[in-house]
């Protein structure tokens, strides 16, 4: 049985700072792919998703683990390293899992007209991440960007709710990209 | 009892506080122009001295960053000096006066004249983040207006200006509309600087410590200064060149040089002015 | 030739050196010790602890020394230090009914269980300067007579009215109250959050608001049901042990006011209450806080025309913090020449346009 005590950041302040900058650049520039390091979470969690958890999630942010990610090893690791309460999708500030396991998106908090920021951020584990596929426009994109997304329709619907909606961090291995709700998504 | 420097973590703030600020920054980036509330902390400088900007910079800094701090466009104004020294001490980061070399630029009241790049983050210090505040003092009301995108009150106020003076008379903190949705206060930059907000290659972050708000302009975001079809927005233009470097397109400080009405106009952006002079530029003889 | 001012760094260094000199004063006078401030400037120390929102008399005394006696500056020093401390947990609710009172008075009963204890109060001193204190080496005052130990516990005065049903009950809140220092203030705020804000709010601001409510701006007829000053035990639940452990005690001032409240045809008349609780000994602040708390309940209690300043939650909570207020107020002394220049150019242009328009109008009239 995994105790979950290992695999955290060796130098938390500095590694969290680097990971945050990567996530910030990704969120500010949809389509941009960043590399992060320092986390070694138990499978099936990717090192990139692990670094994101260590950087953004704590006791103040309920976490939903979906599908294969809701296993004993990762639960123990996430609990030990972040202190986040593990919850269902409706209460989650962050959710982690593969695309098929995370849905339906309506189950998550979408924010309110007065507080659109009170919405969940979904960390979507993908097999590959490439600057190709869906066509992205909007804030953060100079002309047009491309990003491999697991599907189009759900993200397009999410963007149509702006300023409400979810924000996504996509992870694959040690790489990540992001898709804020402000990005308009079309088939590439 | 007395904390020494070793008691403070990288970039001063404890990790839990940085996580809280970082989460707010990401939501702010995802909702351009929306003021995201955050649990601003007391900082070791007073509210009003840039605590919002300082918290943003602290949350964004990595050890590899090169930090520039300006106040009124200048690197050598006392508060810029003080904030730069603070981060050199608590984060050990390299600092610079050069806009080109900087990766993070914290500013109060100006955007540098040197064009920004994709690799830079601008951090603005914001006193009053709410663009509607001077029309409606209640947060409960202005929050509702933003929710409904109800900006009629602002349009009326600006139109009254046009009717009375023939133009909108806001010289600084001129409100903008972000990506066609939220009306945003660009912080008290002169309207001269407003065009630099539109489709900027750099990420722009705004922090209001006392008012506990963070907001953002992602790169390349459309930022329109509010105006009317028959009275389009005009950025102010300098009436004259800089008396030191001769620049004709830079924002100028008016400096009183004697007690007989003597004055001269020089670049507010000291780095820009110094670079131009180092490259051989000078004011043409009057 | 004009050279842009340089030397901000040197100026700051020199200013700090001068400030240190001014703080020390004449070196021929012995330096104050932190212990002297803590023991002899106790009310200043209490104010700094309350507004700094940190219970530590030594640090508060140090802050006063460093701040040259400026209570608001000292509170700011404490806040800036406090914010770097880890939050290890929350105590159980303090049981102020069980606190060891140095002073305990009720204005609504001549006598009550536990008795009236005047305690170390300025109330009946004649405000005559005591020139004997000016002597450098005045002997310590003779010991005050000791009261016999209290024969009975001192239940809250309000509890007596509670039993009779003439006081509106305040059901115990089940939820963990929100924490003003960990979440941004959100309006409307519930009473727990309002009380937190008031407890660390500026004494002068609360005094003025409370006074305005007494004078008719949101009048609600307060009686001091009880005022107590003393020390209460702080208990923390230790999960490993499964029970609460006292980790120390804090000096407190608590004030509960009893206020008039006309009932309605459907509800029998009942008194209502306001509540003030302040770290350290500070009666003025505790009473002010109770009055403002009660004023802020006007809407919830269905009072008509609840629009006086002291009844305006957003107004009061947005402006009661003196660290915020003095920072923002004083920041206008920082350089603003960029904005001023923008405004100056605009005014010059508007004047030029108006003058030109006048000239055109008068030449038209003349022509």
Short mmCIF file of C-alpha atoms in Angstrom, two decimals, chain B residues 1-3 7-8 12 14 16-17 20 37-50 71-73 75-79 81-82 84-85 97 108-110 127-128 133 137-141 165 167-173 188-191 193 210-213 239-240 243-244 251-255 257 263-266 268 270 277, chain C residues 1-12 16 34 51-53 56 58-59 62 73 75-76 78-86 179-188 200 299 307 312-315 318-319 321-346 348-350 353:
data_model
loop_
_atom_site.label_atom_id
_atom_site.label_comp_id
_atom_site.label_asym_id
_atom_site.label_seq_id
_atom_site.Cartn_x
_atom_site.Cartn_y
_atom_site.Cartn_z
CA UNK B 1 10.54 37.04 19.06
CA UNK B 2 11.89 39.19 16.27
CA UNK B 3 11.83 37.45 12.91
CA UNK B 7 11.97 33.31 8.84
CA UNK B 8 10.48 34.60 5.63
CA UNK B 12 8.03 36.87 1.56
CA UNK B 14 3.91 32.01 2.95
CA UNK B 16 -0.66 29.07 1.49
CA UNK B 17 -1.05 32.78 0.77
CA UNK B 20 -4.60 31.66 -2.69
CA UNK B 37 -11.80 39.01 -4.95
CA UNK B 38 -8.82 37.70 -3.02
CA UNK B 39 -7.92 37.60 0.68
CA UNK B 40 -5.29 40.30 0.47
CA UNK B 41 -2.77 40.18 3.29
CA UNK B 42 -1.21 42.98 5.24
CA UNK B 43 2.19 43.62 3.74
CA UNK B 44 5.17 45.31 5.36
CA UNK B 45 4.34 48.51 3.46
CA UNK B 46 1.14 50.52 3.85
CA UNK B 47 -1.99 50.05 1.80
CA UNK B 48 -1.76 52.60 -0.98
CA UNK B 49 1.96 51.97 -1.48
CA UNK B 50 1.34 49.10 -3.88
CA UNK B 71 6.61 54.70 -10.20
CA UNK B 72 5.47 57.60 -12.39
CA UNK B 73 7.48 55.98 -15.18
CA UNK B 75 12.95 53.67 -11.70
CA UNK B 76 14.43 56.09 -9.21
CA UNK B 77 11.28 57.43 -7.54
CA UNK B 78 11.38 56.61 -3.83
CA UNK B 79 8.61 54.03 -3.75
CA UNK B 81 13.36 52.09 -5.08
CA UNK B 82 11.77 50.77 -1.92
CA UNK B 84 12.71 46.94 -5.77
CA UNK B 85 14.90 46.71 -2.67
CA UNK B 97 16.10 49.53 -14.78
CA UNK B 108 2.45 52.59 -10.63
CA UNK B 109 0.75 55.05 -13.01
CA UNK B 110 2.66 54.34 -16.25
CA UNK B 127 -5.79 52.08 -5.72
CA UNK B 128 -9.50 51.79 -6.64
CA UNK B 133 -16.93 53.54 -7.91
CA UNK B 137 -19.99 54.02 -3.91
CA UNK B 138 -21.68 50.75 -2.98
CA UNK B 139 -19.89 47.53 -3.86
CA UNK B 140 -23.19 45.61 -3.67
CA UNK B 141 -24.54 47.86 -6.45
CA UNK B 165 -16.82 70.25 -22.30
CA UNK B 167 -14.83 65.90 -24.74
CA UNK B 168 -14.49 63.31 -22.01
CA UNK B 169 -12.51 65.02 -19.28
CA UNK B 170 -10.89 61.99 -17.69
CA UNK B 171 -7.17 62.56 -17.94
CA UNK B 172 -6.13 59.34 -16.24
CA UNK B 173 -7.71 56.08 -15.08
CA UNK B 188 -4.38 55.66 -12.80
CA UNK B 189 -2.26 55.60 -15.96
CA UNK B 190 -2.62 58.74 -18.10
CA UNK B 191 -4.97 58.25 -21.02
CA UNK B 193 -1.02 55.08 -22.13
CA UNK B 210 -6.70 47.24 0.18
CA UNK B 211 -9.74 46.61 -1.99
CA UNK B 212 -8.83 42.90 -2.27
CA UNK B 213 -9.18 42.57 -6.02
CA UNK B 239 2.72 69.17 -27.26
CA UNK B 240 6.47 69.18 -27.52
CA UNK B 243 14.00 68.54 -23.55
CA UNK B 244 16.64 65.91 -22.86
CA UNK B 251 4.86 61.09 -22.05
CA UNK B 252 6.42 64.14 -20.42
CA UNK B 253 6.86 65.37 -16.88
CA UNK B 254 6.71 69.11 -16.42
CA UNK B 255 9.59 70.23 -14.24
CA UNK B 257 13.21 74.91 -12.93
CA UNK B 263 9.84 75.01 -16.82
CA UNK B 264 10.95 72.17 -18.99
CA UNK B 265 9.37 68.99 -20.22
CA UNK B 266 11.24 65.70 -19.95
CA UNK B 268 8.54 60.45 -17.55
CA UNK B 270 13.60 57.54 -17.37
CA UNK B 277 20.50 59.68 -25.06
CA UNK C 1 21.48 71.73 -17.65
CA UNK C 2 18.68 69.91 -15.89
CA UNK C 3 19.44 66.40 -14.65
CA UNK C 4 16.55 64.16 -13.61
CA UNK C 5 16.60 63.67 -9.86
CA UNK C 6 18.53 60.60 -8.81
CA UNK C 7 19.30 59.31 -5.39
CA UNK C 8 16.02 57.91 -4.15
CA UNK C 9 17.94 55.13 -2.47
CA UNK C 10 20.26 57.48 -0.62
CA UNK C 11 17.38 59.69 0.43
CA UNK C 12 15.51 56.71 1.86
CA UNK C 16 15.54 56.04 8.02
CA UNK C 34 9.74 47.38 26.27
CA UNK C 51 -6.39 46.93 16.31
CA UNK C 52 -3.33 44.87 15.37
CA UNK C 53 -5.51 41.78 15.95
CA UNK C 56 0.98 39.69 22.45
CA UNK C 58 5.44 42.28 24.46
CA UNK C 59 5.21 42.69 20.71
CA UNK C 62 7.82 46.87 21.07
CA UNK C 73 1.41 52.85 13.15
CA UNK C 75 -1.09 48.39 15.06
CA UNK C 76 0.09 48.30 11.46
CA UNK C 78 1.64 44.17 14.44
CA UNK C 79 -0.69 43.38 11.51
CA UNK C 80 2.24 43.07 9.12
CA UNK C 81 3.92 40.68 11.53
CA UNK C 82 0.72 38.76 12.25
CA UNK C 83 0.14 38.03 8.60
CA UNK C 84 3.40 36.07 8.41
CA UNK C 85 2.38 33.70 11.21
CA UNK C 86 0.98 30.26 10.42
CA UNK C 179 -12.66 34.46 8.94
CA UNK C 180 -12.08 38.01 7.79
CA UNK C 181 -8.35 37.43 7.57
CA UNK C 182 -8.68 34.45 5.24
CA UNK C 183 -11.48 35.41 2.89
CA UNK C 184 -12.18 38.79 1.30
CA UNK C 185 -14.97 40.76 2.93
CA UNK C 186 -18.22 40.03 1.18
CA UNK C 187 -21.37 42.08 1.60
CA UNK C 188 -23.89 41.72 3.02
CA UNK C 200 -10.16 45.13 14.99
CA UNK C 299 -32.50 46.08 9.13
CA UNK C 307 -30.21 54.71 6.89
CA UNK C 312 -25.03 51.28 7.08
CA UNK C 313 -23.14 48.01 7.03
CA UNK C 314 -21.25 48.66 3.83
CA UNK C 315 -20.24 52.12 5.00
CA UNK C 318 -15.58 49.38 4.46
CA UNK C 319 -14.15 52.20 6.54
CA UNK C 321 -10.06 49.49 9.53
CA UNK C 322 -7.44 52.09 10.35
CA UNK C 323 -4.58 50.23 8.69
CA UNK C 324 -6.51 50.36 5.42
CA UNK C 325 -7.80 53.87 6.01
CA UNK C 326 -4.54 55.50 7.00
CA UNK C 327 -2.67 53.75 4.20
CA UNK C 328 -5.07 54.93 1.55
CA UNK C 329 -5.44 58.37 3.04
CA UNK C 330 -1.72 58.94 3.27
CA UNK C 331 -0.83 57.42 -0.09
CA UNK C 332 -1.91 60.65 -1.74
CA UNK C 333 1.39 62.13 -0.55
CA UNK C 334 3.27 59.72 -2.86
CA UNK C 335 4.29 61.14 -6.24
CA UNK C 336 1.25 61.65 -8.46
CA UNK C 337 2.88 63.99 -10.95
CA UNK C 338 2.01 61.85 -13.95
CA UNK C 339 -1.71 62.06 -13.20
CA UNK C 340 -1.44 65.68 -12.17
CA UNK C 341 0.34 66.49 -15.42
CA UNK C 342 -2.43 64.81 -17.38
CA UNK C 343 -5.02 66.84 -15.50
CA UNK C 344 -3.02 70.06 -15.79
CA UNK C 345 -2.74 69.71 -19.56
CA UNK C 346 -6.46 69.06 -19.74
CA UNK C 348 -5.05 74.28 -19.75
CA UNK C 349 -6.64 73.02 -22.93
CA UNK C 350 -10.20 73.51 -21.65
CA UNK C 353 -10.84 76.56 -25.69
#
